[in-house]
Each structure stands twice: as structure tokens, then as C-alpha cells.
Coordinates of C-alpha atoms in Angstrom, one line a residue:
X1 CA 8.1 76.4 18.6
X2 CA 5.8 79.4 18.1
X3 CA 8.4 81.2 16.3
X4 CA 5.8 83.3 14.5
X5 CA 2.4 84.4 15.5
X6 CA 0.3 83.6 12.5
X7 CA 2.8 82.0 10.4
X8 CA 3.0 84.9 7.7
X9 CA 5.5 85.0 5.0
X10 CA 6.2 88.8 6.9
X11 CA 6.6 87.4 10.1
X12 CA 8.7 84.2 8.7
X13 CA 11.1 87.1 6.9
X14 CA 11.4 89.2 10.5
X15 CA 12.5 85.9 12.3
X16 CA 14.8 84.4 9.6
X17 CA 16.3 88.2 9.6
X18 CA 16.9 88.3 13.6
X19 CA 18.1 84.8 13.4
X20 CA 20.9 85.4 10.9
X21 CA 21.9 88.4 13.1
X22 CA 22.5 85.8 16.0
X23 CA 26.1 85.4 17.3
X24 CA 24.8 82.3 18.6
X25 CA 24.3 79.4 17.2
X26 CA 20.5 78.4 16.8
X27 CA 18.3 75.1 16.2
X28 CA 14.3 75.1 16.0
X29 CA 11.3 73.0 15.9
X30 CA 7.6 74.2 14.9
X31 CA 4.6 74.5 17.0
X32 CA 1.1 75.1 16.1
X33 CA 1.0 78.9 15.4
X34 CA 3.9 78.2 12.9
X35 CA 2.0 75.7 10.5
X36 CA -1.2 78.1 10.4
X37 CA -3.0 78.2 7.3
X38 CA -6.4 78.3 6.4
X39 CA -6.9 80.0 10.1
X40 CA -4.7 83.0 9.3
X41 CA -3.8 83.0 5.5
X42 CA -0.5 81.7 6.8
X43 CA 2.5 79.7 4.8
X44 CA 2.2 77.0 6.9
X45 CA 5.2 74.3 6.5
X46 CA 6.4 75.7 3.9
X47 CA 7.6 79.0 6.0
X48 CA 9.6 76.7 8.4
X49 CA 11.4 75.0 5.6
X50 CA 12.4 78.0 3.1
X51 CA 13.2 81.0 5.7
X52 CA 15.0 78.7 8.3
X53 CA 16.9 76.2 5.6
X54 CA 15.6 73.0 7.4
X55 CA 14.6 70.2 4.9
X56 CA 12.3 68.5 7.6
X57 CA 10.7 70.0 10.3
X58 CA 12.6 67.5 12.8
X59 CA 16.4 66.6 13.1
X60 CA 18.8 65.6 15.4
X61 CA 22.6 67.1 15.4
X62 CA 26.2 66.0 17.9
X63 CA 27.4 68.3 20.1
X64 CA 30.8 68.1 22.5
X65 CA 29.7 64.5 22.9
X66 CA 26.0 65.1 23.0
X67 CA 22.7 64.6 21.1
X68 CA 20.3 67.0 20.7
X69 CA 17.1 65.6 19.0
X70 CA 14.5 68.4 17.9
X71 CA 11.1 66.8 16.9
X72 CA 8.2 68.2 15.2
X73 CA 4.8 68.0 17.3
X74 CA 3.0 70.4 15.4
X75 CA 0.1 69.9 12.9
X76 CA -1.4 72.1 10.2
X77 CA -4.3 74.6 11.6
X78 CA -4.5 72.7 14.7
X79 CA -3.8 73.0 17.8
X80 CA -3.1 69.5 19.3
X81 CA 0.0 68.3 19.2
X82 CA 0.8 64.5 17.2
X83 CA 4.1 62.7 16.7
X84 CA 3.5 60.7 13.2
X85 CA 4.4 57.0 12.6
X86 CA 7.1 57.9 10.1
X87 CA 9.3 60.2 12.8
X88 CA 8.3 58.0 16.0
X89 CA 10.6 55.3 14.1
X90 CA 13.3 57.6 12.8
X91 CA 13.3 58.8 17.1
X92 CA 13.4 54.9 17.9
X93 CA 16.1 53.9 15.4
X94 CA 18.4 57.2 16.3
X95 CA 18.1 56.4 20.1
X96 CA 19.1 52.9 19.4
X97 CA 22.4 53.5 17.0
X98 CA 23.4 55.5 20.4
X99 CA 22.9 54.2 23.1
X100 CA 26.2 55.2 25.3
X101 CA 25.3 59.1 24.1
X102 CA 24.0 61.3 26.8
X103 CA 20.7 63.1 25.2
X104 CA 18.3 65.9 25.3
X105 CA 14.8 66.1 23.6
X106 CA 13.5 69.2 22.6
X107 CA 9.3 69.5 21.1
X108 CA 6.5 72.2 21.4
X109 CA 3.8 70.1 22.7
X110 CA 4.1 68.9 26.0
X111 CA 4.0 64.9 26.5
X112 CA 4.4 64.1 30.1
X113 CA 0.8 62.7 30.6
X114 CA -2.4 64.3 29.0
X115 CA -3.1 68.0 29.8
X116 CA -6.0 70.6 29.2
X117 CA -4.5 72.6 27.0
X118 CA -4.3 71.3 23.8
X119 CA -0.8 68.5 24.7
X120 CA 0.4 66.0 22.1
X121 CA -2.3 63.1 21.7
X122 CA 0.0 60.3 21.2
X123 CA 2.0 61.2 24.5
X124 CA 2.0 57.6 25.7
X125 CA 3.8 56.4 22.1
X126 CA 6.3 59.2 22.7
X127 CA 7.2 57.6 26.2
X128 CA 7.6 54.0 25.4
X129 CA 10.4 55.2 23.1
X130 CA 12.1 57.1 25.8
X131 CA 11.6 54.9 28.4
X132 CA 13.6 52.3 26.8
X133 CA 16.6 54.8 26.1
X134 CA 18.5 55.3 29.6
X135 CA 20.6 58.0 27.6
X136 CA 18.0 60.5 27.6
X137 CA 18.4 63.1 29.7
X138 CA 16.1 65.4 29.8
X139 CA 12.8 66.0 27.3
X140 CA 11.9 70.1 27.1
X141 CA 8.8 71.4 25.9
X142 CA 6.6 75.1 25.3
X143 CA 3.5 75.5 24.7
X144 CA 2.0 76.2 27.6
X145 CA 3.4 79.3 28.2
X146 CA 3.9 78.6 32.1
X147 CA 6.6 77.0 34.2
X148 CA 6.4 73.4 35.1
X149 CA 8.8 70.0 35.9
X150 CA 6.9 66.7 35.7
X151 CA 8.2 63.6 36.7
X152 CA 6.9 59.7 37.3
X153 CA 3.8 60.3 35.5
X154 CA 2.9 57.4 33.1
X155 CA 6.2 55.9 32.0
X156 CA 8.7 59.0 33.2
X157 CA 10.3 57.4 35.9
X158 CA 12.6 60.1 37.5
X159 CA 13.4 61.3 33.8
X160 CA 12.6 65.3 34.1
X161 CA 9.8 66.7 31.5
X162 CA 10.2 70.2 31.4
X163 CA 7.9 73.4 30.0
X164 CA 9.5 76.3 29.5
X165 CA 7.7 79.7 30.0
X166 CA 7.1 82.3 26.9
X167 CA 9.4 84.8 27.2
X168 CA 5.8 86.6 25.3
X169 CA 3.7 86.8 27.9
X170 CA 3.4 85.8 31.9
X171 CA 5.8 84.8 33.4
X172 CA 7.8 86.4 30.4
X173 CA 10.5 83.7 30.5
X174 CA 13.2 81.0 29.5
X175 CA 15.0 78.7 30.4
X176 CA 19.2 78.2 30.6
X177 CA 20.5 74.5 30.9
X178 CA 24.2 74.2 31.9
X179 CA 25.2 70.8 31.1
X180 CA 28.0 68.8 33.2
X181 CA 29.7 65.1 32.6
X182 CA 27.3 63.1 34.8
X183 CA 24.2 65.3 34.8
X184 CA 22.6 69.0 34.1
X185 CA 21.2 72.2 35.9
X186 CA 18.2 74.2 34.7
X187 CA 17.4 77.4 35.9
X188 CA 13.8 79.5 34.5
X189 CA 15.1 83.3 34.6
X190 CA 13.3 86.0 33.7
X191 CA 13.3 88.2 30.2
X192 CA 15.9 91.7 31.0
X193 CA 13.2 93.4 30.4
X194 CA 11.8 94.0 33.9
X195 CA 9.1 96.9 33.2
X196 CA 7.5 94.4 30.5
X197 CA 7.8 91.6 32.8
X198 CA 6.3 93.3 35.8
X199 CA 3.6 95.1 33.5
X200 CA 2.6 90.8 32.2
X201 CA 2.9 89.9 36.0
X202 CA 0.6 92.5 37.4
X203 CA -1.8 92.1 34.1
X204 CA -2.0 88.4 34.7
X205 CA -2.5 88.4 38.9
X206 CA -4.8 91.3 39.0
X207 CA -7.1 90.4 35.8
X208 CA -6.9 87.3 34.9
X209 CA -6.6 85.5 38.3
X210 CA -5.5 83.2 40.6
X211 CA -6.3 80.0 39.0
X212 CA -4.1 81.0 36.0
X213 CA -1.1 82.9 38.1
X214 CA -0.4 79.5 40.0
X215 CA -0.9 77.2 36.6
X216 CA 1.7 79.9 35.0
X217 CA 4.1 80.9 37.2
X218 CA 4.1 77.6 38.8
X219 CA 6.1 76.7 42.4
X220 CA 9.9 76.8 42.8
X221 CA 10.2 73.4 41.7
X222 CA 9.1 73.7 38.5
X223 CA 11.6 77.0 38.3
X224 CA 14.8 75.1 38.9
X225 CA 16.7 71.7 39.1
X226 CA 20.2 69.6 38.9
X227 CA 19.9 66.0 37.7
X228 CA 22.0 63.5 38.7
X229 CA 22.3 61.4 35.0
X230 CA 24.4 58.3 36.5
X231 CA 22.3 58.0 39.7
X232 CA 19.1 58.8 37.7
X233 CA 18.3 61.6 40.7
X234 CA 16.9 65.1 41.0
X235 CA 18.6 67.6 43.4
X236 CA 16.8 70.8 44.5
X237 CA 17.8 73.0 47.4
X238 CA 15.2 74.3 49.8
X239 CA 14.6 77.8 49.9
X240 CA 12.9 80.1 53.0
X241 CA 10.6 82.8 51.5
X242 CA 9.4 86.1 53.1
X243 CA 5.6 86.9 52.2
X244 CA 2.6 88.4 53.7
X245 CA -0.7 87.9 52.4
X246 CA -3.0 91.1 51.5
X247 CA -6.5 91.1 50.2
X248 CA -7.6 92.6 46.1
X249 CA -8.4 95.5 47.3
X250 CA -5.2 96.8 49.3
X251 CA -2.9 94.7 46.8
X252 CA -1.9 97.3 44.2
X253 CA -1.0 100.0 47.2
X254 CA 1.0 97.7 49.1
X255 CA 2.8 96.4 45.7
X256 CA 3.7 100.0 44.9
X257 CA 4.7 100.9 48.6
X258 CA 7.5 98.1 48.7
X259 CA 8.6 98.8 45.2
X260 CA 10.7 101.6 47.1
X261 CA 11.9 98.8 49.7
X262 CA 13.8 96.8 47.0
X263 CA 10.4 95.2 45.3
X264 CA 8.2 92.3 45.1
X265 CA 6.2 90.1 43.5
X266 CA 3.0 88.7 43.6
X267 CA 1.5 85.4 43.8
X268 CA -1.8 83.9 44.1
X269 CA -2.8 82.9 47.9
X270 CA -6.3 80.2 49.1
X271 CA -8.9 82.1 49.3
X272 CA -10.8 83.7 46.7
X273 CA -9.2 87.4 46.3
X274 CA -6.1 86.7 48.0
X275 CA -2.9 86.8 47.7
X276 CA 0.9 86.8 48.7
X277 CA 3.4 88.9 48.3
X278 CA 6.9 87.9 48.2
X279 CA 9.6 90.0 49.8
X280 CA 12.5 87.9 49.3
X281 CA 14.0 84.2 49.1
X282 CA 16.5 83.3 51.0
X283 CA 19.0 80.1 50.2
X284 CA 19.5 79.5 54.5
X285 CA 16.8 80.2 57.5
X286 CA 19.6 82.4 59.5
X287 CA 19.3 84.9 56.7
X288 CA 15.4 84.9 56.4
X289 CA 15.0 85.9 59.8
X290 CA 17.6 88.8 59.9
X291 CA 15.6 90.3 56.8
X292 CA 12.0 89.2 58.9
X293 CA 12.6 91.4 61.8
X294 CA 13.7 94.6 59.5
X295 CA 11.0 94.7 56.5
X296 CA 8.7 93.7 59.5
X297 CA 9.9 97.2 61.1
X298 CA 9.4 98.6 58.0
X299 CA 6.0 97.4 57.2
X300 CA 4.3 97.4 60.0
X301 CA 2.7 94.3 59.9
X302 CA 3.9 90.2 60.6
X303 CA 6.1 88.6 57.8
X304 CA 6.0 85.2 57.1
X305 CA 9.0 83.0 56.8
X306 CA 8.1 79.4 54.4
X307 CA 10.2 77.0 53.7
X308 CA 9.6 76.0 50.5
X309 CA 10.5 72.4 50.0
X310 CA 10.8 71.1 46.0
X311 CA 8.9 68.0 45.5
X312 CA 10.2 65.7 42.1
X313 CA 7.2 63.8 41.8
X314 CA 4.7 66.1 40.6

């Protein structure tokens, strides 16, 4: 969703164009900026349906033994999300017919529980669907612009609920899911596009603040994940991270000092005007300490080793 800014018949032409150039194949569902109208002169609806050749805003298509079910949150000028009546019951019949086929929901709103910023209302209707089809994998949302994985909240059970980032703005991302017989990985990765990623980072940590750096960027287990589909389980590795934590006003010297080092990047610490940055993560505690002693050399100053252990109950 989002596919357009303010859901111009320009900006509906643009995408439609870059999409046709794809040597991939693509799917899509709407969010809010794409049904736009009064707000921004926009085509609303009608953009969706004529430049990308969908008859409804919401389908569903088999893949190599999978469904893929794409629904339509968005409303016209508003920014809540809502699921009507009329495609909650096409969802409920669709998951019925198969039942034995793994599945993967995709919408713009999130609908993991309510949030405060601007989820789907009728979340909890959503749920009861899901909860009574086994076969669904995994349900993948936007919206938020920020990384996060939600689980047992409401009626989620283990069932992963997953926001991508906006490969737009902080932390200028997306996400890859490589999908397995038995169960999937998903990984968040940054756009290639470091200089505009670092520029959003740096932007976002040194102007907007902490409060929205942590909601955005999010910990490493909303980053990254395997799930288990016949076991119903979540698997995430621990990971050791170097760090130190530096004050607002010797933050932007330090950053630029490391850059030289191999880089690093910046999080938001407790304390109001602090924060962390991180040198490094490291996948075992042997390795974390050999690079400890030598950027400690090189700095200075203590380094921090912290294990950073994924929680899947968030």
C-alpha cells in the first residue's frame, strides 16, 4: 500500500510505468494515500483499478502450492484502516475452500491489536477469521513506516503479525521472506542506497528523537525471524552487540570519527539526550570480544558487549 503519495492520475502513470518495466512479477493492495480524494484532488479507487488492471482492490492468487491473499484496508480520504462485511466473508469463505493450503496475508493497515497510529478499526473481526484457519502463515502489513513482529496479542496466538518498514523514509526498508516446506524466514534489510539511508537515519535520531527512533527502527526481533509452520514456533538466534553510549552533544563527532573505522549506527539510549552507538553484531560471544578489545584500542574508551535476546511475545 502507499503506492502513490497523493493518489494523482501523474503519480498513478509513473508507478504503472515502473511496474510494467519490472522483471519480476508484482501483486498490490491500496492504502490510504492511494484512495485520496477530496484531500488532494486525487483519483482515488479509480487510479488503483485502471493503471494497475485489478478489478477489485483485493484478490487472492496460487503459487508453487501457496496462497497469497492481498486485502484492501484502505478507505477513501481517511486514514483508518476498515475491512468491510462484503470482503471479511469472501476472506472467510476462501480460507475455508483451503484449508490444507499453507497461506500468507498481505494488508496496509496493521491489525494485531489496536495502535496509535491510525490501525484498522475492525482488527478483532479480522482475527476471528484467522484464528480459525491453522493454514495461515503469516499476516504482513505497512503503514507504519517502522519495523515490528507482534505476536499473542488478542487472538494471534504464536501466528507472527508483521510491519514492514518504508523503504521512503526511516529506517528506509523492506522486507525479504524466503519461504520453506514446513515454515518461512523473514529478514528486514536495508534500501542499497546507503547515503539516503544514513542521511533518513541521522535526520530521524538527531531531530526528531528518541521516542520515534525506537518506535521505527524497532529491536532485533522485530528485524528478523524463522517460523516453524508444523510446530506453530518462532526461532530467533541471539545476537552480541558492540555499543557505547555518548551524549547529543558529542554524538555527530563520534558518528563521523568511526565512519573511518568501518561505521556505525545510531540508536536511541534511557536518558533523555542519549544515545548508543552500535559498532558491530556479532552472531557468537567469542567474536564480540576479539572485536571489544581492538575498537576499544582504537577508541579510547569502554565498549559494551549486549546480548540481545529476541522475545516472540511482544
Amino acid at each position: 500500500g502507499d503506492l502513490t503519495e497523493s493518489s494523482g492520475e501523474k503519480e498513478y502513470r509513473i508507478l504503472a510505468g515502473l511496474l510494467s518495466s519490472s522483471c519480476l512479477p508484482w501483486y498490490a493492495c491500496p492504502g490510504n494515500h492511494d484512495k485520496y480524494q477530496q484531500r488532494t484532488g486525487g483519483i482515488g479507487e479509480e487510479g488503483f483499478r485502471r493503471f494497475l488492471r485489478q478489478d477489485t482492490p483485493y484478490h487472492a492468487l496460487f503459487l508453487q502450492g501457496y496462497l497469497f491473499i492481498l486485502l484492501d484496508s484502505a478507505q477513501k480520504d481517511n486514514d483508518w484502516g476498515f475491512i468491510d462485511p462484503e470482503q471479511l466473508d469472501w476472506l472467510k469463505k476462501l480460507l475455508e475452500e483451503n484449508r490444507q493450503v499453507p497461506t500468507f496475508i498481505f494488508l496496509h493497515h496493521p491489525v494485531n491489536g489496536p495502535d496509535i497510529w491510525f490501525g484498522a478499526r475492525n482488527f478483532f473481526e479480522l482475527q476471528k477469521i484467522i484464528q480459525r484457519a491453522s493454514n495461515v502463515q503469516a499476516v504482513f502489513c505497512g503503514h507504519m513506516h517502522r519495523n515490528a513482529i507482534t505476536t499473542n496479542r488478542w487472538l494471534g496466538g504464536s501466528r507472527p503479525y508483521i510491519e514492514v518498514s518504508a523503504t521512503v523514509q526511516f529506517p528506509c526498508g523492506y522486507g525479504l521472506v524466503r519461504v520453506y516446506e514446513g515454515g518461512f524466514e523473514y529478514g528486514s534489510h536495508e534500501i542499497s542506497r546507503l547515503d539516503l539511508s544514513e542521511k533518513s537515519r541521522r535526520k530521524v535520531a538527531l531531530g526528531l528523537g528518541s521516542l520515534y527512533s525506537q518506535y521505527a527502527f524497532g529491536s532485533l526481533a522485530d528485524r528478523s525471524l524463522s517460523y516453524l509452520s508444523d510446530r506453530k514456533k518462532l526461532v530467533q538466534p541471539e545476537i552480541y552487540s558492540l555499543s557505547f553510549s555518548v551524549d547529543s552533544g558529542s554524538l555527530e563527532h563520534l558518528y563521523t570519527q568511526i565512519q573511518q573505522w568501518g561505521g556505525a549506527s545510531i540508536e536511541p539510549a534511557t536518558g533523555k539526550g542519549s544515545y548508543r552507538l552500535i559498532l558491530g553484531r556479532f552472531p557468537c560471544l567469542k567474536e564480540a570480544k576479539r572485536f571489544q578489545r581492538r575498537l576499544a584500542r582504537l577508541l579510547k574508551r569502554p565498549v559494551e558487549i549486549i546480548g540481545e535476546k529476541p522475545g516472540n511475545s511482544r
